[in-house]
CSV table of C-alpha atoms and ligand atoms in Angstrom, one decimal:
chain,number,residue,atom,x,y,z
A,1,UNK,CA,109.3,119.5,79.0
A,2,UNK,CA,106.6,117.2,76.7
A,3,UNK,CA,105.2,114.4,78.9
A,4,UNK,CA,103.7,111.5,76.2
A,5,UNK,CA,102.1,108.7,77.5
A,6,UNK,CA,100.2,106.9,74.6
A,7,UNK,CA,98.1,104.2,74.8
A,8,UNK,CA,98.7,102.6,71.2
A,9,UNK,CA,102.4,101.2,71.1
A,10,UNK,CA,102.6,102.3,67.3
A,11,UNK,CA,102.3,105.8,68.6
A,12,UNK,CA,104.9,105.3,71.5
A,13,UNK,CA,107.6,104.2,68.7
A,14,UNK,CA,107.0,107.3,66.8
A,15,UNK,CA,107.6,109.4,69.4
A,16,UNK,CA,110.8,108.3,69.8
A,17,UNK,CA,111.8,109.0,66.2
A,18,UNK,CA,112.6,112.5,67.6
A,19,UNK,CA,116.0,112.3,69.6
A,20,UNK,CA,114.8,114.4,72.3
A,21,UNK,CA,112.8,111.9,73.8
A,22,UNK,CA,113.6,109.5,76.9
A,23,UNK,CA,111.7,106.6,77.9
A,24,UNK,CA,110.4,105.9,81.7
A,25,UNK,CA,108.4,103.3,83.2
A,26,UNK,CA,108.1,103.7,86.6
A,27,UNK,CA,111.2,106.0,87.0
A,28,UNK,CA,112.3,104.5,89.7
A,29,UNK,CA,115.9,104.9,87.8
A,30,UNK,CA,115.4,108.2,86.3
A,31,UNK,CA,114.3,110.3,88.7
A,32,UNK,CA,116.3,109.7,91.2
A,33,UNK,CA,119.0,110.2,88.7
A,34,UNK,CA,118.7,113.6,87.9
A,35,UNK,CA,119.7,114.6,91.8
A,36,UNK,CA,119.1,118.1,92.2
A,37,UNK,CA,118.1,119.5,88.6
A,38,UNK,CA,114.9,119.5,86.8
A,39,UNK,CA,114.5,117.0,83.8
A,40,UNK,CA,115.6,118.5,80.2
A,41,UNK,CA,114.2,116.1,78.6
A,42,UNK,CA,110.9,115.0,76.8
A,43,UNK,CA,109.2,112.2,78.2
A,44,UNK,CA,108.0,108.9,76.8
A,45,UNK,CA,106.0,107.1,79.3
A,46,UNK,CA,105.3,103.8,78.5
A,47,UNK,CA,102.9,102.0,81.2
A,48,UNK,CA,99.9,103.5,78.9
A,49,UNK,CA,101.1,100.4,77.0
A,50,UNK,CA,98.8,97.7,77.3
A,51,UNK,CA,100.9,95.5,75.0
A,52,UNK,CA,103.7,95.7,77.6
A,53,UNK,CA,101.7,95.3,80.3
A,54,UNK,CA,101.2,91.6,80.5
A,55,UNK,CA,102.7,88.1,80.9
A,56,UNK,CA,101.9,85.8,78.3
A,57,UNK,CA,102.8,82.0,77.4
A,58,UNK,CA,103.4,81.1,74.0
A,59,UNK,CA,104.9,78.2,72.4
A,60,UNK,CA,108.3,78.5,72.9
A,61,UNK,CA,108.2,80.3,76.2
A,62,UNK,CA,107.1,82.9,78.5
A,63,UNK,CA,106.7,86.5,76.9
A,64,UNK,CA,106.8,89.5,79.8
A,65,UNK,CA,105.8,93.0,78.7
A,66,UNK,CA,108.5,95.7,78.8
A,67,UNK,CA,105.9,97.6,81.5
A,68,UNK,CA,105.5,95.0,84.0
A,69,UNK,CA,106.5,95.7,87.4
A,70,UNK,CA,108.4,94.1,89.8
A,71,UNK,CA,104.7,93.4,91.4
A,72,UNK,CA,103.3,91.8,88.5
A,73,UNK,CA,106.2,89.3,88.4
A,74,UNK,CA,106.2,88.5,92.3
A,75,UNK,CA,102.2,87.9,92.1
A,76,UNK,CA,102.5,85.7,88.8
A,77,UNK,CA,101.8,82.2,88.2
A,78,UNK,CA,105.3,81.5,86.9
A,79,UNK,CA,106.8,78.0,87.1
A,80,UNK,CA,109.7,77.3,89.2
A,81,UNK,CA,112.1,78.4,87.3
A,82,UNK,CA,111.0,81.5,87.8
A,83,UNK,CA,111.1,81.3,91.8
A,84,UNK,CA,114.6,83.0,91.6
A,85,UNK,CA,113.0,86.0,89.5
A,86,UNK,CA,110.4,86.4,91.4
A,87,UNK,CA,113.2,86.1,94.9
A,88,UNK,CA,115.1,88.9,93.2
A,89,UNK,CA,112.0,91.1,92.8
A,90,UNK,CA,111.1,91.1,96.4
A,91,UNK,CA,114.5,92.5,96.9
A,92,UNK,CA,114.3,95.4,94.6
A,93,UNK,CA,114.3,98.7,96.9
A,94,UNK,CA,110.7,98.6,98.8
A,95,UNK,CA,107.5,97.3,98.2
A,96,UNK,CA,106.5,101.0,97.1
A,97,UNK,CA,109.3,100.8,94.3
A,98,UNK,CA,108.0,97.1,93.4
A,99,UNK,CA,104.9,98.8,92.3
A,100,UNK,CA,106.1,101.4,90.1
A,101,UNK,CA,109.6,99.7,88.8
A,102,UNK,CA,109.3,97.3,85.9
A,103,UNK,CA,112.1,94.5,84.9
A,104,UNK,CA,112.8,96.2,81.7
A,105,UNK,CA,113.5,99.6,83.5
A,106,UNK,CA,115.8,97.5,85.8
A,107,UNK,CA,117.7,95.7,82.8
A,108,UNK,CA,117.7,99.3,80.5
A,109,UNK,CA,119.7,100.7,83.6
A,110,UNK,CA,122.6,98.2,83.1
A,111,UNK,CA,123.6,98.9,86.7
A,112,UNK,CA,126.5,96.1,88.0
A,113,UNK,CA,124.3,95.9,90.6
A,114,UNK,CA,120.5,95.0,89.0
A,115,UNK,CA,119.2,92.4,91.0
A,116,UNK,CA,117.2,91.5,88.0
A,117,UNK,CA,119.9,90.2,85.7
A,118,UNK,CA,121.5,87.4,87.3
A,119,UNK,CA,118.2,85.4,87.3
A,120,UNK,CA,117.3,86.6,84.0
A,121,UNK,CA,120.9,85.2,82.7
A,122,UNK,CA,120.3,81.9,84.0
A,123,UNK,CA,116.9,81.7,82.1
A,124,UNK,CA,118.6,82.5,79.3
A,125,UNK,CA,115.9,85.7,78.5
A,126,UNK,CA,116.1,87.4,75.3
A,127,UNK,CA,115.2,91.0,74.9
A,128,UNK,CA,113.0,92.0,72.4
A,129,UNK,CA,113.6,96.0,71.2
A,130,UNK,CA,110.8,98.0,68.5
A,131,UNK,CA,112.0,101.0,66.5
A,132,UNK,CA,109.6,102.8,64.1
A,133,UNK,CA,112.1,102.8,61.7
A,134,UNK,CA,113.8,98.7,61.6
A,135,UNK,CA,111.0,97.0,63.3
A,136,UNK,CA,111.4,94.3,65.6
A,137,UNK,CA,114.4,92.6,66.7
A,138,UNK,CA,115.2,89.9,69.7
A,139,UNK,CA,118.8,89.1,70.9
A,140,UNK,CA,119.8,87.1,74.1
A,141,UNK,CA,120.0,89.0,77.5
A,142,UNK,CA,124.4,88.7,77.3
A,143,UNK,CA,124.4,90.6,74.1
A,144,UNK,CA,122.2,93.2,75.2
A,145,UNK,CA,124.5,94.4,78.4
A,146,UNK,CA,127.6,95.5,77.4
A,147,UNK,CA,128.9,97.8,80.2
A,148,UNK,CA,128.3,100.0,83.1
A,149,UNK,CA,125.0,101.9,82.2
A,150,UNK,CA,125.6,100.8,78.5
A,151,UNK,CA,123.3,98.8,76.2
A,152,UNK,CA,122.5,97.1,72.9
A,153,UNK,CA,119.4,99.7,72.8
A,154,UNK,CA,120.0,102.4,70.4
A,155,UNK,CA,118.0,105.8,71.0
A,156,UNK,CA,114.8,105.7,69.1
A,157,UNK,CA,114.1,101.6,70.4
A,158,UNK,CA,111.9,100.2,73.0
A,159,UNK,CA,112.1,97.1,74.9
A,160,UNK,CA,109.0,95.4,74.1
A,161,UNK,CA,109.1,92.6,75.6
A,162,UNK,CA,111.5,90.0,77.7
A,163,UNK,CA,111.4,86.5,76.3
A,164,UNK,CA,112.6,83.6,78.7
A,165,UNK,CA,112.2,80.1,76.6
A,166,UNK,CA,110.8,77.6,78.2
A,167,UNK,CA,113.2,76.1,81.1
A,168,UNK,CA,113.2,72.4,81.3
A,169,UNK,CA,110.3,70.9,83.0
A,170,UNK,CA,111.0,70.6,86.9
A,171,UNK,CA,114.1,73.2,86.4
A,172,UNK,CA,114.3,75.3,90.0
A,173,UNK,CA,116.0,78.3,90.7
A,174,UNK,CA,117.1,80.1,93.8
A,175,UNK,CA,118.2,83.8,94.2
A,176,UNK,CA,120.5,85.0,97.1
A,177,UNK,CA,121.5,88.7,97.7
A,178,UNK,CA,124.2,90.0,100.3
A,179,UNK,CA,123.3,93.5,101.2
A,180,UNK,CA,124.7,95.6,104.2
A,181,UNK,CA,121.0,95.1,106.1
A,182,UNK,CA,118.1,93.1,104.9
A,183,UNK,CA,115.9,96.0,103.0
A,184,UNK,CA,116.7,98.7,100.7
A,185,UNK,CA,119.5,97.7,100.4
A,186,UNK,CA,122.5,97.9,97.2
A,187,UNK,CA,123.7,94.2,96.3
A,188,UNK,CA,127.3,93.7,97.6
A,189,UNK,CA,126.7,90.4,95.6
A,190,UNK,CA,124.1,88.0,94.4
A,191,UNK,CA,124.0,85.0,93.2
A,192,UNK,CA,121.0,83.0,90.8
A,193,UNK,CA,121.0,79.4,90.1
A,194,UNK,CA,118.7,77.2,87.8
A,195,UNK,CA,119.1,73.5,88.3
A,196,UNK,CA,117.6,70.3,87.1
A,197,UNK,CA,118.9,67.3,88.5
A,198,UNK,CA,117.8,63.9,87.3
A,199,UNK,CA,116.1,61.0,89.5
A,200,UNK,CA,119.1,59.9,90.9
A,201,UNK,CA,120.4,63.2,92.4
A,202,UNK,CA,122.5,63.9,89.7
A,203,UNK,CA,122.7,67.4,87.7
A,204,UNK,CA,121.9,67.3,84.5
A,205,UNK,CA,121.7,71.4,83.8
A,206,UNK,CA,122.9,73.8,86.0
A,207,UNK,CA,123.1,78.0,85.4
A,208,UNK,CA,125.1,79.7,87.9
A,209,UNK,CA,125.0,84.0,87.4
A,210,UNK,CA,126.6,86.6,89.5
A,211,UNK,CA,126.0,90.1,90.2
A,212,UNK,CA,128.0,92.7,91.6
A,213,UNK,CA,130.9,91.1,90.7
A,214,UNK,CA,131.7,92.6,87.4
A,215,UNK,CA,130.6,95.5,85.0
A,216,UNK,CA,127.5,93.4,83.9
A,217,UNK,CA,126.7,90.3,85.7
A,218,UNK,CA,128.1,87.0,84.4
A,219,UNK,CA,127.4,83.0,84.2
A,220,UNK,CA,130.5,80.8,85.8
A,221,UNK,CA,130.3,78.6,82.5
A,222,UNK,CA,133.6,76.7,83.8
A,223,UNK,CA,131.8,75.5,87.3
A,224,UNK,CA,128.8,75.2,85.5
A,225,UNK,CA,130.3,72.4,83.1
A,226,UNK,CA,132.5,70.7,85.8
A,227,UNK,CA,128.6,70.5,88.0
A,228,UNK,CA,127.4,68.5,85.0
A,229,UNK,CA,126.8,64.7,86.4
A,230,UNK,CA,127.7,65.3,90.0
A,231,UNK,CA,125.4,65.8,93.2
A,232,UNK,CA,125.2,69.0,93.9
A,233,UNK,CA,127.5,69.5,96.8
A,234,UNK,CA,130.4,67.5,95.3
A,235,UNK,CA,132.4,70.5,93.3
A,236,UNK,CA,134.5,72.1,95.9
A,237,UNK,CA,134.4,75.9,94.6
A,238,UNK,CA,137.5,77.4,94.1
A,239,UNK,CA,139.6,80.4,92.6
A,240,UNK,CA,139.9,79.2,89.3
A,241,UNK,CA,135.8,78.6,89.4
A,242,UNK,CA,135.7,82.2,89.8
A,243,UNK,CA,138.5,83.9,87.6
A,244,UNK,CA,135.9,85.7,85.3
A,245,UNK,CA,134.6,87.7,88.1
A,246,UNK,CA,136.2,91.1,88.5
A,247,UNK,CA,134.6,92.4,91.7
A,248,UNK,CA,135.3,96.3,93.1
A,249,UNK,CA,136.3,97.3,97.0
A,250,UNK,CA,134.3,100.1,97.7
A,251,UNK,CA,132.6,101.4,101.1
A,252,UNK,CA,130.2,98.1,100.8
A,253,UNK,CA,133.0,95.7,100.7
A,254,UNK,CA,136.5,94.9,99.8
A,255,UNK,CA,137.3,92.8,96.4
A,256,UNK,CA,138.7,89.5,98.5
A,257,UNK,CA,135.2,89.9,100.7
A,258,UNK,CA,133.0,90.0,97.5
A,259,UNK,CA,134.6,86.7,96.2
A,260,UNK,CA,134.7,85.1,99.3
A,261,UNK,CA,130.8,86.1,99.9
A,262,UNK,CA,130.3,85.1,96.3
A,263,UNK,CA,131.7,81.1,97.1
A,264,UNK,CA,129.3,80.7,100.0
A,265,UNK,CA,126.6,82.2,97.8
A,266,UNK,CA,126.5,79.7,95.7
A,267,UNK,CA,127.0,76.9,98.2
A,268,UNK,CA,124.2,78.1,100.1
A,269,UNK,CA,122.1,78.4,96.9
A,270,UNK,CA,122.7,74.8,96.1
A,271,UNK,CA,121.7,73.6,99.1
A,272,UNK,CA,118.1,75.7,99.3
A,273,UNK,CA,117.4,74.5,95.1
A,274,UNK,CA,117.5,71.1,96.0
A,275,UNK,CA,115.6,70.9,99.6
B,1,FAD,C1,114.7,103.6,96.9
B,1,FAD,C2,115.1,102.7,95.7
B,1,FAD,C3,115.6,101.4,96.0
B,1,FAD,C4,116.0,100.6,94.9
B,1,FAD,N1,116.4,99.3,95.2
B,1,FAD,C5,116.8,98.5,94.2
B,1,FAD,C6,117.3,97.2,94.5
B,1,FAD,O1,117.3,96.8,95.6
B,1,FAD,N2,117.7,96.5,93.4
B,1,FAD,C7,117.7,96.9,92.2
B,1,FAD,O2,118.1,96.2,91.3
B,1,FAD,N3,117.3,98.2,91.9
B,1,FAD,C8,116.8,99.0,92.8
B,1,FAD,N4,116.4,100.2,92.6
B,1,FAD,C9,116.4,100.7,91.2
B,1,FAD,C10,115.1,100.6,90.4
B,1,FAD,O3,114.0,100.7,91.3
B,1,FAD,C11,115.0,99.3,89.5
B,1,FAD,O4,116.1,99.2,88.7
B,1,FAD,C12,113.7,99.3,88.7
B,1,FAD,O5,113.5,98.0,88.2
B,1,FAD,C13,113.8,100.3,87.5
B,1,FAD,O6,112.6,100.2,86.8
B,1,FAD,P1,111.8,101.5,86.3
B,1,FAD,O7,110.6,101.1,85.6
B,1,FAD,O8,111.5,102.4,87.5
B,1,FAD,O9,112.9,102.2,85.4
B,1,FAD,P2,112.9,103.8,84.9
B,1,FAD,O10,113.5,104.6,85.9
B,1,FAD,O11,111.6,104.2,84.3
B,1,FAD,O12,113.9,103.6,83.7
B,1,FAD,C14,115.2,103.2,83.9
B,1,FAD,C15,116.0,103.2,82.6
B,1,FAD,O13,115.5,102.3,81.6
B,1,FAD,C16,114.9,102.9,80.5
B,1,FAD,N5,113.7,102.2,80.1
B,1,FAD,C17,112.7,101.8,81.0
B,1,FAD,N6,111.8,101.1,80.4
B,1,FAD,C18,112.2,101.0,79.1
B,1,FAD,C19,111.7,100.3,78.0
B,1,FAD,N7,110.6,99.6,78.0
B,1,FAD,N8,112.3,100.5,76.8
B,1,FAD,C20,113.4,101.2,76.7
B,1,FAD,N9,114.0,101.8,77.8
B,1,FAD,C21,113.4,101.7,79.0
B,1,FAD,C22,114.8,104.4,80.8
B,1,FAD,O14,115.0,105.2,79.7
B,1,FAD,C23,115.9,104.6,81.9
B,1,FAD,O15,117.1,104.8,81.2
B,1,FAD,C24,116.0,101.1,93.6
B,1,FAD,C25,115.5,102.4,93.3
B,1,FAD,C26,115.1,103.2,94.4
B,1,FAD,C27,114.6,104.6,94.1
C-alpha cells in the first residue's frame, strides 16, 4: 500500500489519474470501514492541501475547503445561517472525530444518515469536484447524492470545495437530531430549517431538510410552499406534508416512529429559529 499526501493540489489530482487510488481526509469513514481487513488500496490523503483547508468569503457566497473539519466549521465566524451547520457538527460522533472528520468526507460517504446534509440542503450548497483530466466543475448538493453510498463523483475527482451562496441577510437556521442517547450516537432522524421571516412575523423563505428518512436526505418542498406568508406555527403538519419521505424500521426505530418523530422535529425547530 502507497500512502500520498501532497502538499500542491495539482499533484493530489494527478495521483488520482491512476484508478488504484482512494481519497481520505480524516478517515473517520474509511477506516472504520474496512472492519477486520487491512486496506488494499493506495492512499490519497488530502489534509496536506492547504487550498482545501480554509473558509473563504467571496462574492457570491461562502467557499469551505474540501479538508475542513467538523472543528473548523463549529469554531468559524459563519453567519446565522450557518448556526444549523455548525449544530449538526457538534453532533457528529465525538469531539475526537470532529477533529479529524471533514464535511466533504461526511457528504463523499452519502450515508442516509450524514448529519451534514440536511443543513447543507437547506443552504442550498453546491459541490465543487477537480479532475486532472476535465477540470473543474460545480453542481448543487441534490445532484451530487444520488443514493445509498452513491455519488455524482467519478473515480479520478476531488471535492474541492463546498459552495453555500450567500443566504438572505438575517436568514436563521436550526438543526435537531433524534438519536437513541445524546452522544455518539446514529441519527434516527434529523431535521434542518433555514427561515427568514419578515417584520411582521411572517415567512418569507423557509427550507425544511430531513435526514434519515430516505436514501439521501430530502427538502419537504410541498410544506415549504404552503409556510410561505404564514407565522410560523400556523401550518398544521400533516401526512401529505410528508409523503416524499420513505423512512426504514430497523433496531433504531420503526417507519411510523421515524415520521412521527420527524413532525415534532420540525415543530420544535420552528419554535427554537424564531425565539
Ligand atoms: C465513532 C464515530 C462516530 C461517528 N458519528 C457520526 C455522526 O454522529 N454523524 C455523522 O454524520 N457521521 C458520523 N461518523 C462518520 C464520520 O465521522 C463523518 O461522516 C465524517 O465527516 C467523515 O469525514 P472524514 O474526513 O473522516 O471522511 P473519510 O473517512 O476520510 O472519507 C469518507 C469518504 O469520502 C471520500 N472523501 C473524503 N474526502 C474527499 C474529498 N475531498 N474528495 C473526494 N472524496 C473524498 C473518501 O474517499 C471516503 O469514501 C462517525 C464516525 C465514527 C468513527
Amino acid at each position: 500500500m502507497t500512502v500520498y499526501s501532497p502538499s500542491q493540489l495539482e499533484d493530489a489530482l494527478n495521483i488520482l489519474r491512476d484508478p488504484g487510488f482512494v481519497v481520505i481526509a480524516g478517515g473517520t469513514d474509511y477506516f472504520p470501514s474496512l472492519k477486520m481487513g487491512g486496506s488494499q488500496d493506495n492512499i490519497l490523503n488530502v489534509m496536506k492541501l492547504p487550498e482545501m483547508n480554509t473558509i473563504t468569503f467571496e462574492e457570491g457566497g461562502f467557499r469551505i475547503g474540501g479538508a475542513v473539519s467538523w472543528t473548523q466549521i463549529i469554531k468559524s465566524d459563519l453567519p446565522a445561517a450557518f448556526d444549523a451547520l455548525k449544530a449538526a457538527g457538534q453532533e457528529v460522533g465525538s469531539i475526537q472525530i470532529q477533529n479529524a472528520g471533514t464535511i466533504a468526507g461526511n457528504l463523499c460517504n452519502a450515508s442516509p444518515a450524514a448529519d451534514g446534509v440536511p443543513p447543507l440542503l437547506a443552504l442550498e450548497a453546491e459541490i465543487e469536484l477537480q479532475s486532472a483530466k476535465r477540470g473543474k466543475r460545480q453542481i448543487p448538493l441534490v445532484k451530487f447524492l444520488n443514493g445509498i453510498r452513491n455519488t455524482d463523483r467519478q473515480k479520478d475527482e476531488l471535492v474541492t470545495s463546498i459552495f453555500v451562496p450567500h443566504p438572505p441577510k438575517g436568514m436563521k437556521s436550526v438543526f435537531t437530531k433524534l438519536g437513541s442517547r445524546s452522544y455518539l450516537v446514529i441519527s434516527i432522524c434529523m431535521t434542518a430549517i433555514s427561515i427568514l421571516l419578515n417584520g411582521s412575523g411572517r415567512i418569507i423563505d423557509i427550507r425544511i431538510a430531513v435526514g434519515a428518512c430516505s436514501p439521501v436526505a430530502q427538502r419537504l418542498k410541498t410544506l415549504e410552499r404552503e409556510m410561505i406568508g404564514c407565522r410560523p406555527n400556523e401550518v398544521a403538519i400533516c401526512e401529505r406534508h410528508l409523503l416524499s419521505l420513505t423512512p426504514i424500521s430497523d433496531v433504531r426505530g420503526s417507519a411510523v416512529f421515524r415520521q412521527e418523530a420527524v413532525a415534532e422535529q420540525i415543530v420544535r425547530s420552528l419554535s427554537r429559529a424564531v425565539l
